[in-house]
PDB file of C-alpha atoms and ligand atoms in Angstrom:
ATOM      1  CA  UNK A  22     -11.802   1.575 -29.183  1.00 64.00           C
ATOM      2  CA  UNK A  23      -8.327   2.922 -28.896  1.00 91.00           C
ATOM      3  CA  UNK A  24      -5.950   0.646 -26.677  1.00 96.00           C
ATOM      4  CA  UNK A  25      -2.601   1.825 -25.296  1.00 98.00           C
ATOM      5  CA  UNK A  26       0.362  -0.725 -24.402  1.00 98.00           C
ATOM      6  CA  UNK A  27       2.658   0.874 -21.962  1.00 98.00           C
ATOM      7  CA  UNK A  28       6.029  -1.499 -21.125  1.00 98.00           C
ATOM      8  CA  UNK A  29       6.540  -0.777 -17.580  1.00 98.00           C
ATOM      9  CA  UNK A  30       8.272  -2.061 -14.515  1.00 95.00           C
ATOM     10  CA  UNK A  31       8.896   1.119 -13.109  1.00 94.00           C
ATOM     11  CA  UNK A  32       7.606   4.128 -11.024  1.00 93.00           C
ATOM     12  CA  UNK A  33       7.516   6.427 -13.910  1.00 95.00           C
ATOM     13  CA  UNK A  34       5.259   4.100 -15.921  1.00 97.00           C
ATOM     14  CA  UNK A  35       2.755   3.992 -13.175  1.00 97.00           C
ATOM     15  CA  UNK A  36       2.699   7.464 -13.058  1.00 97.00           C
ATOM     16  CA  UNK A  37       2.080   7.633 -16.686  1.00 98.00           C
ATOM     17  CA  UNK A  38      -0.841   5.291 -16.579  1.00 98.00           C
ATOM     18  CA  UNK A  39      -2.337   7.177 -13.906  1.00 98.00           C
ATOM     19  CA  UNK A  40      -1.995  10.899 -16.078  1.00 98.00           C
ATOM     20  CA  UNK A  41      -3.147   8.948 -19.029  1.00 97.00           C
ATOM     21  CA  UNK A  42      -6.373   7.752 -17.042  1.00 96.00           C
ATOM     22  CA  UNK A  43      -7.202  11.240 -16.051  1.00 96.00           C
ATOM     23  CA  UNK A  44      -6.629  12.810 -19.507  1.00 95.00           C
ATOM     24  CA  UNK A  45      -8.250  10.079 -21.518  1.00 94.00           C
ATOM     25  CA  UNK A  46     -10.563   8.285 -19.488  1.00 94.00           C
ATOM     26  CA  UNK A  47     -11.998   6.376 -22.418  1.00 93.00           C
ATOM     27  CA  UNK A  48      -8.450   5.141 -23.591  1.00 95.00           C
ATOM     28  CA  UNK A  49      -8.021   1.275 -22.857  1.00 97.00           C
ATOM     29  CA  UNK A  50      -4.513   0.812 -21.145  1.00 98.00           C
ATOM     30  CA  UNK A  51      -2.663  -2.407 -20.962  1.00 98.00           C
ATOM     31  CA  UNK A  52       0.612  -2.467 -18.431  1.00 98.00           C
ATOM     32  CA  UNK A  53       3.234  -5.002 -19.204  1.00 98.00           C
ATOM     33  CA  UNK A  54       5.494  -6.142 -16.881  1.00 98.00           C
ATOM     34  CA  UNK A  55       8.762  -8.357 -17.112  1.00 97.00           C
ATOM     35  CA  UNK A  56       7.497 -10.301 -14.022  1.00 94.00           C
ATOM     36  CA  UNK A  57      10.644 -10.049 -12.290  1.00 89.00           C
ATOM     37  CA  UNK A  58       9.514  -8.005  -9.006  1.00 85.00           C
ATOM     38  CA  UNK A  59       7.648  -9.827  -6.608  1.00 85.00           C
ATOM     39  CA  UNK A  60       4.601  -7.732  -5.537  1.00 85.00           C
ATOM     40  CA  UNK A  61       5.024  -5.093  -7.727  1.00 88.00           C
ATOM     41  CA  UNK A  62       2.961  -1.602  -6.944  1.00 88.00           C
ATOM     42  CA  UNK A  63       0.328  -1.629  -9.639  1.00 93.00           C
ATOM     43  CA  UNK A  64      -1.542   1.131 -10.906  1.00 94.00           C
ATOM     44  CA  UNK A  65      -5.344   0.719 -11.861  1.00 92.00           C
ATOM     45  CA  UNK A  66      -5.556  -0.562 -15.323  1.00 96.00           C
ATOM     46  CA  UNK A  67      -5.299  -4.037 -17.002  1.00 97.00           C
ATOM     47  CA  UNK A  68      -2.058  -5.677 -16.246  1.00 97.00           C
ATOM     48  CA  UNK A  69      -0.196  -8.455 -18.446  1.00 98.00           C
ATOM     49  CA  UNK A  70       3.172 -10.173 -17.205  1.00 97.00           C
ATOM     50  CA  UNK A  71       6.288 -11.628 -18.882  1.00 98.00           C
ATOM     51  CA  UNK A  72       8.136 -11.444 -22.078  1.00 98.00           C
ATOM     52  CA  UNK A  73       6.472 -11.249 -25.695  1.00 98.00           C
ATOM     53  CA  UNK A  74       9.143 -13.564 -27.093  1.00 98.00           C
ATOM     54  CA  UNK A  75      11.456 -10.767 -28.840  1.00 98.00           C
ATOM     55  CA  UNK A  76      10.464  -7.931 -31.200  1.00 98.00           C
ATOM     56  CA  UNK A  77       8.281 -10.433 -33.441  1.00 98.00           C
ATOM     57  CA  UNK A  78       6.134 -11.597 -30.381  1.00 98.00           C
ATOM     58  CA  UNK A  79       5.838  -7.844 -29.458  1.00 98.00           C
ATOM     59  CA  UNK A  80       4.706  -7.139 -32.862  1.00 98.00           C
ATOM     60  CA  UNK A  81       2.154  -9.924 -32.999  1.00 98.00           C
ATOM     61  CA  UNK A  82       0.909  -8.670 -29.651  1.00 98.00           C
ATOM     62  CA  UNK A  83       0.440  -5.207 -31.004  1.00 98.00           C
ATOM     63  CA  UNK A  84      -1.615  -6.706 -33.792  1.00 98.00           C
ATOM     64  CA  UNK A  85      -3.442  -9.284 -31.936  1.00 98.00           C
ATOM     65  CA  UNK A  86      -4.590  -7.158 -29.378  1.00 97.00           C
ATOM     66  CA  UNK A  87      -5.515  -3.994 -31.408  1.00 97.00           C
ATOM     67  CA  UNK A  88      -2.896  -1.703 -29.911  1.00 98.00           C
ATOM     68  CA  UNK A  89      -3.084   1.948 -31.327  1.00 97.00           C
ATOM     69  CA  UNK A  90      -0.191   3.333 -29.646  1.00 97.00           C
ATOM     70  CA  UNK A  91       3.000   1.853 -27.518  1.00 98.00           C
ATOM     71  CA  UNK A  92       4.885   3.857 -25.063  1.00 98.00           C
ATOM     72  CA  UNK A  93       8.064   2.280 -23.814  1.00 98.00           C
ATOM     73  CA  UNK A  94       8.376   3.515 -19.929  1.00 98.00           C
ATOM     74  CA  UNK A  95      10.871   0.653 -18.951  1.00 98.00           C
ATOM     75  CA  UNK A  96      14.243   1.533 -16.920  1.00 96.00           C
ATOM     76  CA  UNK A  97      16.732   3.329 -18.860  1.00 96.00           C
ATOM     77  CA  UNK A  98      19.027   0.346 -18.442  1.00 96.00           C
ATOM     78  CA  UNK A  99      16.232  -2.033 -19.890  1.00 96.00           C
ATOM     79  CA  UNK A 100      18.214  -1.920 -23.490  1.00 96.00           C
ATOM     80  CA  UNK A 101      16.636  -5.112 -25.283  1.00 98.00           C
ATOM     81  CA  UNK A 102      12.989  -4.178 -24.461  1.00 98.00           C
ATOM     82  CA  UNK A 103      13.268  -0.759 -25.698  1.00 98.00           C
ATOM     83  CA  UNK A 104      15.005  -1.915 -28.751  1.00 98.00           C
ATOM     84  CA  UNK A 105      12.388  -4.871 -29.273  1.00 98.00           C
ATOM     85  CA  UNK A 106       9.569  -1.801 -28.951  1.00 98.00           C
ATOM     86  CA  UNK A 107      11.217   0.405 -31.344  1.00 98.00           C
ATOM     87  CA  UNK A 108      11.424  -2.664 -33.866  1.00 98.00           C
ATOM     88  CA  UNK A 109       7.613  -4.120 -33.275  1.00 98.00           C
ATOM     89  CA  UNK A 110       6.077  -0.709 -33.563  1.00 98.00           C
ATOM     90  CA  UNK A 111       7.728  -0.247 -36.652  1.00 98.00           C
ATOM     91  CA  UNK A 112       6.708  -3.491 -38.004  1.00 98.00           C
ATOM     92  CA  UNK A 113       3.309  -3.199 -36.702  1.00 98.00           C
ATOM     93  CA  UNK A 114       2.737   0.301 -37.823  1.00 97.00           C
ATOM     94  CA  UNK A 115       1.925   1.364 -34.526  1.00 97.00           C
ATOM     95  CA  UNK A 116       3.245   5.027 -32.903  1.00 97.00           C
ATOM     96  CA  UNK A 117       5.630   4.759 -30.329  1.00 98.00           C
ATOM     97  CA  UNK A 118       7.465   6.789 -27.942  1.00 98.00           C
ATOM     98  CA  UNK A 119      10.246   6.042 -25.357  1.00 98.00           C
ATOM     99  CA  UNK A 120       9.320   7.715 -21.918  1.00 98.00           C
ATOM    100  CA  UNK A 121      12.632   8.200 -19.908  1.00 97.00           C
ATOM    101  CA  UNK A 122      13.803  10.293 -16.909  1.00 96.00           C
ATOM    102  CA  UNK A 123      16.326  12.553 -17.433  1.00 96.00           C
ATOM    103  CA  UNK A 124      19.790  11.628 -16.410  1.00 97.00           C
ATOM    104  CA  UNK A 125      21.383  12.887 -13.338  1.00 98.00           C
ATOM    105  CA  UNK A 126      24.229  15.153 -14.202  1.00 98.00           C
ATOM    106  CA  UNK A 127      27.386  15.787 -11.930  1.00 97.00           C
ATOM    107  CA  UNK A 128      27.822  19.079 -10.098  1.00 95.00           C
ATOM    108  CA  UNK A 129      30.217  20.879  -7.959  1.00 95.00           C
ATOM    109  CA  UNK A 130      31.692  18.339  -5.194  1.00 95.00           C
ATOM    110  CA  UNK A 131      31.019  14.939  -7.284  1.00 98.00           C
ATOM    111  CA  UNK A 132      33.555  12.902  -8.059  1.00 98.00           C
ATOM    112  CA  UNK A 133      32.277  10.905 -10.669  1.00 98.00           C
ATOM    113  CA  UNK A 134      34.239   8.139 -12.691  1.00 98.00           C
ATOM    114  CA  UNK A 135      31.789   7.576 -15.848  1.00 98.00           C
ATOM    115  CA  UNK A 136      32.351   4.396 -17.580  1.00 98.00           C
ATOM    116  CA  UNK A 137      30.799   2.571 -20.355  1.00 97.00           C
ATOM    117  CA  UNK A 138      29.551  -0.719 -18.887  1.00 97.00           C
ATOM    118  CA  UNK A 139      29.736  -3.004 -15.476  1.00 97.00           C
ATOM    119  CA  UNK A 140      32.730  -4.695 -17.399  1.00 97.00           C
ATOM    120  CA  UNK A 141      34.547  -1.215 -17.381  1.00 98.00           C
ATOM    121  CA  UNK A 142      33.569  -0.222 -13.910  1.00 98.00           C
ATOM    122  CA  UNK A 143      35.230  -3.338 -12.622  1.00 98.00           C
ATOM    123  CA  UNK A 144      38.178  -2.549 -14.632  1.00 98.00           C
ATOM    124  CA  UNK A 145      37.995   0.886 -13.272  1.00 98.00           C
ATOM    125  CA  UNK A 146      37.841  -0.593  -9.600  1.00 98.00           C
ATOM    126  CA  UNK A 147      40.687  -2.721 -10.202  1.00 97.00           C
ATOM    127  CA  UNK A 148      42.758   0.411 -10.774  1.00 96.00           C
ATOM    128  CA  UNK A 149      41.365   2.323  -8.068  1.00 96.00           C
ATOM    129  CA  UNK A 150      42.364  -0.671  -5.661  1.00 97.00           C
ATOM    130  CA  UNK A 151      45.813  -1.122  -6.942  1.00 96.00           C
ATOM    131  CA  UNK A 152      47.443   0.556  -4.066  1.00 96.00           C
ATOM    132  CA  UNK A 153      44.861  -0.062  -1.153  1.00 96.00           C
ATOM    133  CA  UNK A 154      41.984  -2.127  -0.589  1.00 97.00           C
ATOM    134  CA  UNK A 155      38.649  -1.034  -1.475  1.00 98.00           C
ATOM    135  CA  UNK A 156      35.078  -1.447   0.417  1.00 98.00           C
ATOM    136  CA  UNK A 157      32.789  -0.876  -2.518  1.00 98.00           C
ATOM    137  CA  UNK A 158      29.014  -0.081  -2.447  1.00 98.00           C
ATOM    138  CA  UNK A 159      27.421  -1.966  -5.295  1.00 98.00           C
ATOM    139  CA  UNK A 160      24.290  -0.160  -6.284  1.00 97.00           C
ATOM    140  CA  UNK A 161      23.445  -1.741  -9.465  1.00 96.00           C
ATOM    141  CA  UNK A 162      20.670  -3.886  -8.976  1.00 91.00           C
ATOM    142  CA  UNK A 163      21.073  -7.820  -8.535  1.00 92.00           C
ATOM    143  CA  UNK A 164      21.363  -8.942 -12.542  1.00 91.00           C
ATOM    144  CA  UNK A 165      24.814  -7.543 -13.592  1.00 94.00           C
ATOM    145  CA  UNK A 166      26.988  -8.526 -10.721  1.00 97.00           C
ATOM    146  CA  UNK A 167      29.401 -11.179 -12.699  1.00 96.00           C
ATOM    147  CA  UNK A 168      32.161  -8.601 -13.733  1.00 97.00           C
ATOM    148  CA  UNK A 169      32.751  -7.682  -9.851  1.00 97.00           C
ATOM    149  CA  UNK A 170      33.138 -11.480  -8.785  1.00 95.00           C
ATOM    150  CA  UNK A 171      37.168 -11.518  -9.559  1.00 93.00           C
ATOM    151  CA  UNK A 172      38.443  -8.318  -7.937  1.00 94.00           C
ATOM    152  CA  UNK A 173      40.837  -9.278  -5.419  1.00 89.00           C
ATOM    153  CA  UNK A 174      41.440  -5.866  -3.668  1.00 95.00           C
ATOM    154  CA  UNK A 175      37.871  -4.984  -3.396  1.00 97.00           C
ATOM    155  CA  UNK A 176      35.162  -6.295  -0.748  1.00 97.00           C
ATOM    156  CA  UNK A 177      31.640  -5.539  -1.790  1.00 98.00           C
ATOM    157  CA  UNK A 178      28.018  -4.412  -0.107  1.00 98.00           C
ATOM    158  CA  UNK A 179      25.354  -5.227  -2.594  1.00 97.00           C
ATOM    159  CA  UNK A 180      22.166  -3.300  -2.258  1.00 97.00           C
ATOM    160  CA  UNK A 181      19.154  -4.434  -4.181  1.00 94.00           C
ATOM    161  CA  UNK A 182      15.418  -4.384  -4.069  1.00 90.00           C
ATOM    162  CA  UNK A 183      15.107  -8.341  -4.566  1.00 90.00           C
ATOM    163  CA  UNK A 184      17.681 -11.094  -3.384  1.00 93.00           C
ATOM    164  CA  UNK A 185      20.399 -11.935  -6.207  1.00 94.00           C
ATOM    165  CA  UNK A 186      20.879 -15.713  -6.652  1.00 91.00           C
ATOM    166  CA  UNK A 187      23.469 -16.795  -4.399  1.00 87.00           C
ATOM    167  CA  UNK A 188      25.937 -17.682  -6.658  1.00 93.00           C
ATOM    168  CA  UNK A 189      25.569 -14.395  -8.598  1.00 95.00           C
ATOM    169  CA  UNK A 190      27.365 -12.326  -5.388  1.00 96.00           C
ATOM    170  CA  UNK A 191      31.060 -11.511  -5.334  1.00 96.00           C
ATOM    171  CA  UNK A 192      32.616 -13.794  -2.854  1.00 94.00           C
ATOM    172  CA  UNK A 193      32.283 -12.454   0.811  1.00 94.00           C
ATOM    173  CA  UNK A 194      30.116  -9.735  -0.097  1.00 96.00           C
ATOM    174  CA  UNK A 195      27.458  -8.423   2.361  1.00 97.00           C
ATOM    175  CA  UNK A 196      23.841  -8.323   0.961  1.00 97.00           C
ATOM    176  CA  UNK A 197      21.397  -5.490   1.904  1.00 96.00           C
ATOM    177  CA  UNK A 198      17.864  -5.485   0.570  1.00 95.00           C
ATOM    178  CA  UNK A 199      16.072  -2.162   0.723  1.00 92.00           C
ATOM    179  CA  UNK A 200      13.623  -0.275  -1.651  1.00 87.00           C
ATOM    180  CA  UNK A 201      14.101   3.294  -2.136  1.00 83.00           C
ATOM    181  CA  UNK A 202      13.374   6.221  -1.777  1.00 90.00           C
ATOM    182  CA  UNK A 203      16.192   6.933   0.519  1.00 94.00           C
ATOM    183  CA  UNK A 204      17.079  10.129   1.972  1.00 96.00           C
ATOM    184  CA  UNK A 205      20.845  11.666   1.942  1.00 98.00           C
ATOM    185  CA  UNK A 206      20.779  11.574   5.592  1.00 98.00           C
ATOM    186  CA  UNK A 207      19.879   7.920   5.604  1.00 97.00           C
ATOM    187  CA  UNK A 208      22.711   7.373   2.791  1.00 98.00           C
ATOM    188  CA  UNK A 209      25.317   9.121   4.735  1.00 98.00           C
ATOM    189  CA  UNK A 210      24.579   6.821   7.769  1.00 98.00           C
ATOM    190  CA  UNK A 211      24.578   3.483   5.277  1.00 98.00           C
ATOM    191  CA  UNK A 212      27.760   4.622   3.933  1.00 98.00           C
ATOM    192  CA  UNK A 213      29.744   5.522   7.193  1.00 98.00           C
ATOM    193  CA  UNK A 214      28.219   2.654   8.989  1.00 98.00           C
ATOM    194  CA  UNK A 215      29.526   0.146   6.196  1.00 98.00           C
ATOM    195  CA  UNK A 216      33.048   1.955   5.826  1.00 98.00           C
ATOM    196  CA  UNK A 217      32.418   2.313   2.162  1.00 98.00           C
ATOM    197  CA  UNK A 218      35.307   3.894   0.136  1.00 98.00           C
ATOM    198  CA  UNK A 219      33.741   3.971  -3.434  1.00 98.00           C
ATOM    199  CA  UNK A 220      30.073   3.429  -4.948  1.00 98.00           C
ATOM    200  CA  UNK A 221      29.027   1.824  -8.320  1.00 98.00           C
ATOM    201  CA  UNK A 222      25.957   3.160  -9.491  1.00 98.00           C
ATOM    202  CA  UNK A 223      23.603   3.414 -12.558  1.00 98.00           C
ATOM    203  CA  UNK A 224      22.459   6.930 -13.918  1.00 98.00           C
ATOM    204  CA  UNK A 225      18.937   6.045 -12.964  1.00 95.00           C
ATOM    205  CA  UNK A 226      17.773   9.930 -12.815  1.00 95.00           C
ATOM    206  CA  UNK A 227      14.802  10.714 -10.624  1.00 92.00           C
ATOM    207  CA  UNK A 228      14.848  11.301  -6.768  1.00 92.00           C
ATOM    208  CA  UNK A 229      14.214   7.851  -5.503  1.00 90.00           C
ATOM    209  CA  UNK A 230      17.795   6.658  -5.572  1.00 93.00           C
ATOM    210  CA  UNK A 231      19.431  10.340  -5.397  1.00 97.00           C
ATOM    211  CA  UNK A 232      20.165  10.221  -2.007  1.00 97.00           C
ATOM    212  CA  UNK A 233      23.267   8.221  -2.321  1.00 98.00           C
ATOM    213  CA  UNK A 234      24.615  10.384  -4.732  1.00 98.00           C
ATOM    214  CA  UNK A 235      24.230  13.430  -2.546  1.00 98.00           C
ATOM    215  CA  UNK A 236      25.706  11.157   0.117  1.00 98.00           C
ATOM    216  CA  UNK A 237      28.881  10.678  -1.873  1.00 98.00           C
ATOM    217  CA  UNK A 238      28.985  14.141  -2.503  1.00 98.00           C
ATOM    218  CA  UNK A 239      28.877  15.057   1.089  1.00 98.00           C
ATOM    219  CA  UNK A 240      31.383  12.576   2.102  1.00 98.00           C
ATOM    220  CA  UNK A 241      33.903  13.234  -0.996  1.00 98.00           C
ATOM    221  CA  UNK A 242      33.516   9.546  -1.984  1.00 98.00           C
ATOM    222  CA  UNK A 243      34.073   8.588  -5.866  1.00 98.00           C
ATOM    223  CA  UNK A 244      31.166   7.475  -7.529  1.00 98.00           C
ATOM    224  CA  UNK A 245      31.922   5.105 -10.689  1.00 98.00           C
ATOM    225  CA  UNK A 246      28.854   5.585 -12.798  1.00 98.00           C
ATOM    226  CA  UNK A 247      27.691   3.230 -15.573  1.00 98.00           C
ATOM    227  CA  UNK A 248      26.711   4.993 -18.302  1.00 98.00           C
ATOM    228  CA  UNK A 249      23.185   4.361 -20.105  1.00 98.00           C
ATOM    229  CA  UNK A 250      22.942   2.233 -23.108  1.00 97.00           C
ATOM    230  CA  UNK A 251      21.490   4.279 -26.090  1.00 96.00           C
ATOM    231  CA  UNK A 252      18.106   4.527 -26.768  1.00 95.00           C
ATOM    232  CA  UNK A 253      16.630   3.098 -30.213  1.00 95.00           C
ATOM    233  CA  UNK A 254      16.133   6.077 -32.590  1.00 92.00           C
ATOM    234  CA  UNK A 255      12.617   7.382 -32.419  1.00 91.00           C
ATOM    235  CA  UNK A 256      10.420   9.694 -30.065  1.00 95.00           C
ATOM    236  CA  UNK A 257      11.588  10.299 -26.902  1.00 97.00           C
ATOM    237  CA  UNK A 258       9.772  12.247 -23.733  1.00 98.00           C
ATOM    238  CA  UNK A 259      11.646  12.889 -20.349  1.00 97.00           C
ATOM    239  CA  UNK A 260       8.273  13.959 -18.475  1.00 97.00           C
ATOM    240  CA  UNK A 261       4.864  12.130 -17.896  1.00 98.00           C
ATOM    241  CA  UNK A 262       3.610  15.514 -19.044  1.00 97.00           C
ATOM    242  CA  UNK A 263       5.327  15.432 -22.566  1.00 97.00           C
ATOM    243  CA  UNK A 264       4.333  11.645 -22.998  1.00 98.00           C
ATOM    244  CA  UNK A 265       0.516  12.585 -22.321  1.00 97.00           C
ATOM    245  CA  UNK A 266       0.853  15.298 -24.779  1.00 96.00           C
ATOM    246  CA  UNK A 267       2.525  13.194 -27.492  1.00 97.00           C
ATOM    247  CA  UNK A 268      -0.448  10.462 -27.059  1.00 95.00           C
ATOM    248  CA  UNK A 269      -2.934  13.408 -27.480  1.00 93.00           C
ATOM    249  CA  UNK A 270      -1.122  14.300 -30.991  1.00 91.00           C
ATOM    250  CA  UNK A 271      -1.599  10.355 -31.934  1.00 91.00           C
ATOM    251  CA  UNK A 272      -5.479  10.868 -32.488  1.00 70.00           C
ATOM    252  CA  UNK A 273      -5.580   7.226 -31.097  1.00 65.00           C
TER     253      UNK A 273
HETATM  254  P1  NAP B  23      15.615  -5.997 -20.789  1.00 94.56           P
HETATM  255  O1  NAP B  23      17.249  -6.750 -20.600  1.00 94.56           O
HETATM  256  O2  NAP B  23      15.696  -5.039 -21.701  1.00 94.56           O
HETATM  257  O3  NAP B  23      14.598  -7.038 -21.192  1.00 94.56           O
HETATM  258  C1  NAP B  23      14.688  -8.468 -21.337  1.00 94.56           C
HETATM  259  C2  NAP B  23      13.561  -9.024 -21.634  1.00 94.56           C
HETATM  260  O4  NAP B  23      12.685  -9.326 -20.688  1.00 94.56           O
HETATM  261  C3  NAP B  23      13.002  -8.480 -22.927  1.00 94.56           C
HETATM  262  O5  NAP B  23      13.614  -8.950 -24.251  1.00 94.56           O
HETATM  263  C4  NAP B  23      11.535  -9.020 -22.723  1.00 94.56           C
HETATM  264  O6  NAP B  23      11.482 -10.447 -23.246  1.00 94.56           O
HETATM  265  C5  NAP B  23      11.402  -9.047 -21.213  1.00 94.56           C
HETATM  266  N1  NAP B  23      10.900  -7.676 -20.834  1.00 94.56           N
HETATM  267  C6  NAP B  23      11.411  -6.749 -20.258  1.00 94.56           C
HETATM  268  N2  NAP B  23      10.659  -5.559 -19.938  1.00 94.56           N
HETATM  269  C7  NAP B  23       9.352  -6.344 -20.192  1.00 94.56           C
HETATM  270  C8  NAP B  23       7.928  -5.572 -19.969  1.00 94.56           C
HETATM  271  N3  NAP B  23       8.094  -4.149 -19.449  1.00 94.56           N
HETATM  272  N4  NAP B  23       6.889  -6.197 -20.428  1.00 94.56           N
HETATM  273  C9  NAP B  23       7.276  -7.599 -20.829  1.00 94.56           C
HETATM  274  N5  NAP B  23       8.448  -8.277 -21.013  1.00 94.56           N
HETATM  275  C10 NAP B  23       9.453  -7.424 -20.658  1.00 94.56           C
HETATM  276  O7  NAP B  23      14.898  -5.622 -19.368  1.00 94.56           O
HETATM  277  P2  NAP B  23      15.476  -6.105 -17.896  1.00 94.56           P
HETATM  278  O8  NAP B  23      16.831  -5.050 -17.670  1.00 94.56           O
HETATM  279  O9  NAP B  23      15.622  -7.434 -17.777  1.00 94.56           O
HETATM  280  O10 NAP B  23      14.196  -5.370 -17.166  1.00 94.56           O
HETATM  281  C11 NAP B  23      13.133  -5.980 -17.045  1.00 94.56           C
HETATM  282  C12 NAP B  23      12.124  -5.123 -16.356  1.00 94.56           C
HETATM  283  O11 NAP B  23      12.780  -4.668 -15.131  1.00 94.56           O
HETATM  284  C13 NAP B  23      11.648  -3.626 -17.333  1.00 94.56           C
HETATM  285  O12 NAP B  23      10.352  -3.798 -17.061  1.00 94.56           O
HETATM  286  C14 NAP B  23      12.197  -2.907 -16.657  1.00 94.56           C
HETATM  287  O13 NAP B  23      11.464  -1.523 -16.802  1.00 94.56           O
HETATM  288  C15 NAP B  23      12.358  -3.035 -15.202  1.00 94.56           C
HETATM  289  N6  NAP B  23      13.721  -2.659 -14.559  1.00 94.56           N
HETATM  290  C16 NAP B  23      14.817  -2.700 -15.004  1.00 94.56           C
HETATM  291  C17 NAP B  23      15.923  -2.257 -14.309  1.00 94.56           C
HETATM  292  C18 NAP B  23      17.362  -2.292 -14.955  1.00 94.56           C
HETATM  293  O14 NAP B  23      18.232  -1.861 -14.253  1.00 94.56           O
HETATM  294  N7  NAP B  23      17.413  -2.820 -15.795  1.00 94.56           N
HETATM  295  C19 NAP B  23      15.586  -1.400 -13.027  1.00 94.56           C
HETATM  296  C20 NAP B  23      14.479  -1.260 -12.566  1.00 94.56           C
HETATM  297  C21 NAP B  23      13.542  -2.141 -13.191  1.00 94.56           C
HETATM  298  P3  NAP B  23      10.743 -10.430 -24.725  1.00 94.56           P
HETATM  299  O15 NAP B  23      12.118 -10.631 -25.350  1.00 94.56           O
HETATM  300  O16 NAP B  23      10.552 -12.086 -24.497  1.00 94.56           O
HETATM  301  O17 NAP B  23       9.695 -10.120 -24.777  1.00 94.56           O
END
């Protein structure tokens, strides 16, 4: 029996699972979650939760569970698990592809300041705030807030789906818990209400969190955009349709 492992934790992974169920009703699908989100939205398939114990652990799982194809549909910034997927698939001789949403591209009216990392984003904010205090909307999730904790001339509004640890927040930061999708109009109201001068964002792609980018454009606000980490070498699909097509070609 063919058995597909999908590394998920994203809305894209859920849509992929639903599409595979329709295209290949006989295929067994196991969806793997890191287990960080409370009460995640789940598609109708077998679910496993928690880390594998690095690439070796994942390779062992692929073998012991007789997995015949692997799709890494994790978030574009989840670089460790994507690297592990590529390495484990190679070791276990299982075909693997990475399914990742296309990046957003800056358009007319956008004022993007593209940086390589959160450390670089914090340094950039330091220079932007050299002559005046800045109120900054941090829209980068809750796990990588450390570089922003020591910026004297910036104050922060942090928005995330789940609450960060209290100690992880920059001093004095306001915390807002929210899950997308949020419209451009909602985001314009939010940015105005919070007197935001600049935004820090990941280049997540997709529509669910694009409202803030449209709102920044409408309000003429700078966006410090943290570049995506590189994907491992291997097959990449940008859409669910392409990923399902790849799967059909694997004779799994
Ligand atoms: P990461 O840094 O690449 O992964 C760290 C470790 O977490 C991995 O080495 C692995 O542990 C475990 N892990 C990650 N994803 C897993 C999965 N789908 N199934 C089982 N184990 C997994 O990733 P992360 O940034 O912590 O992200 C964790 C999860 O949240 C991912 O599933 C990702 O799709 C989702 N997510 C991430 C972001 C983001 O911005 N990073 C945003 C939204 C959702 P072992 O080495 O022990 O196997």
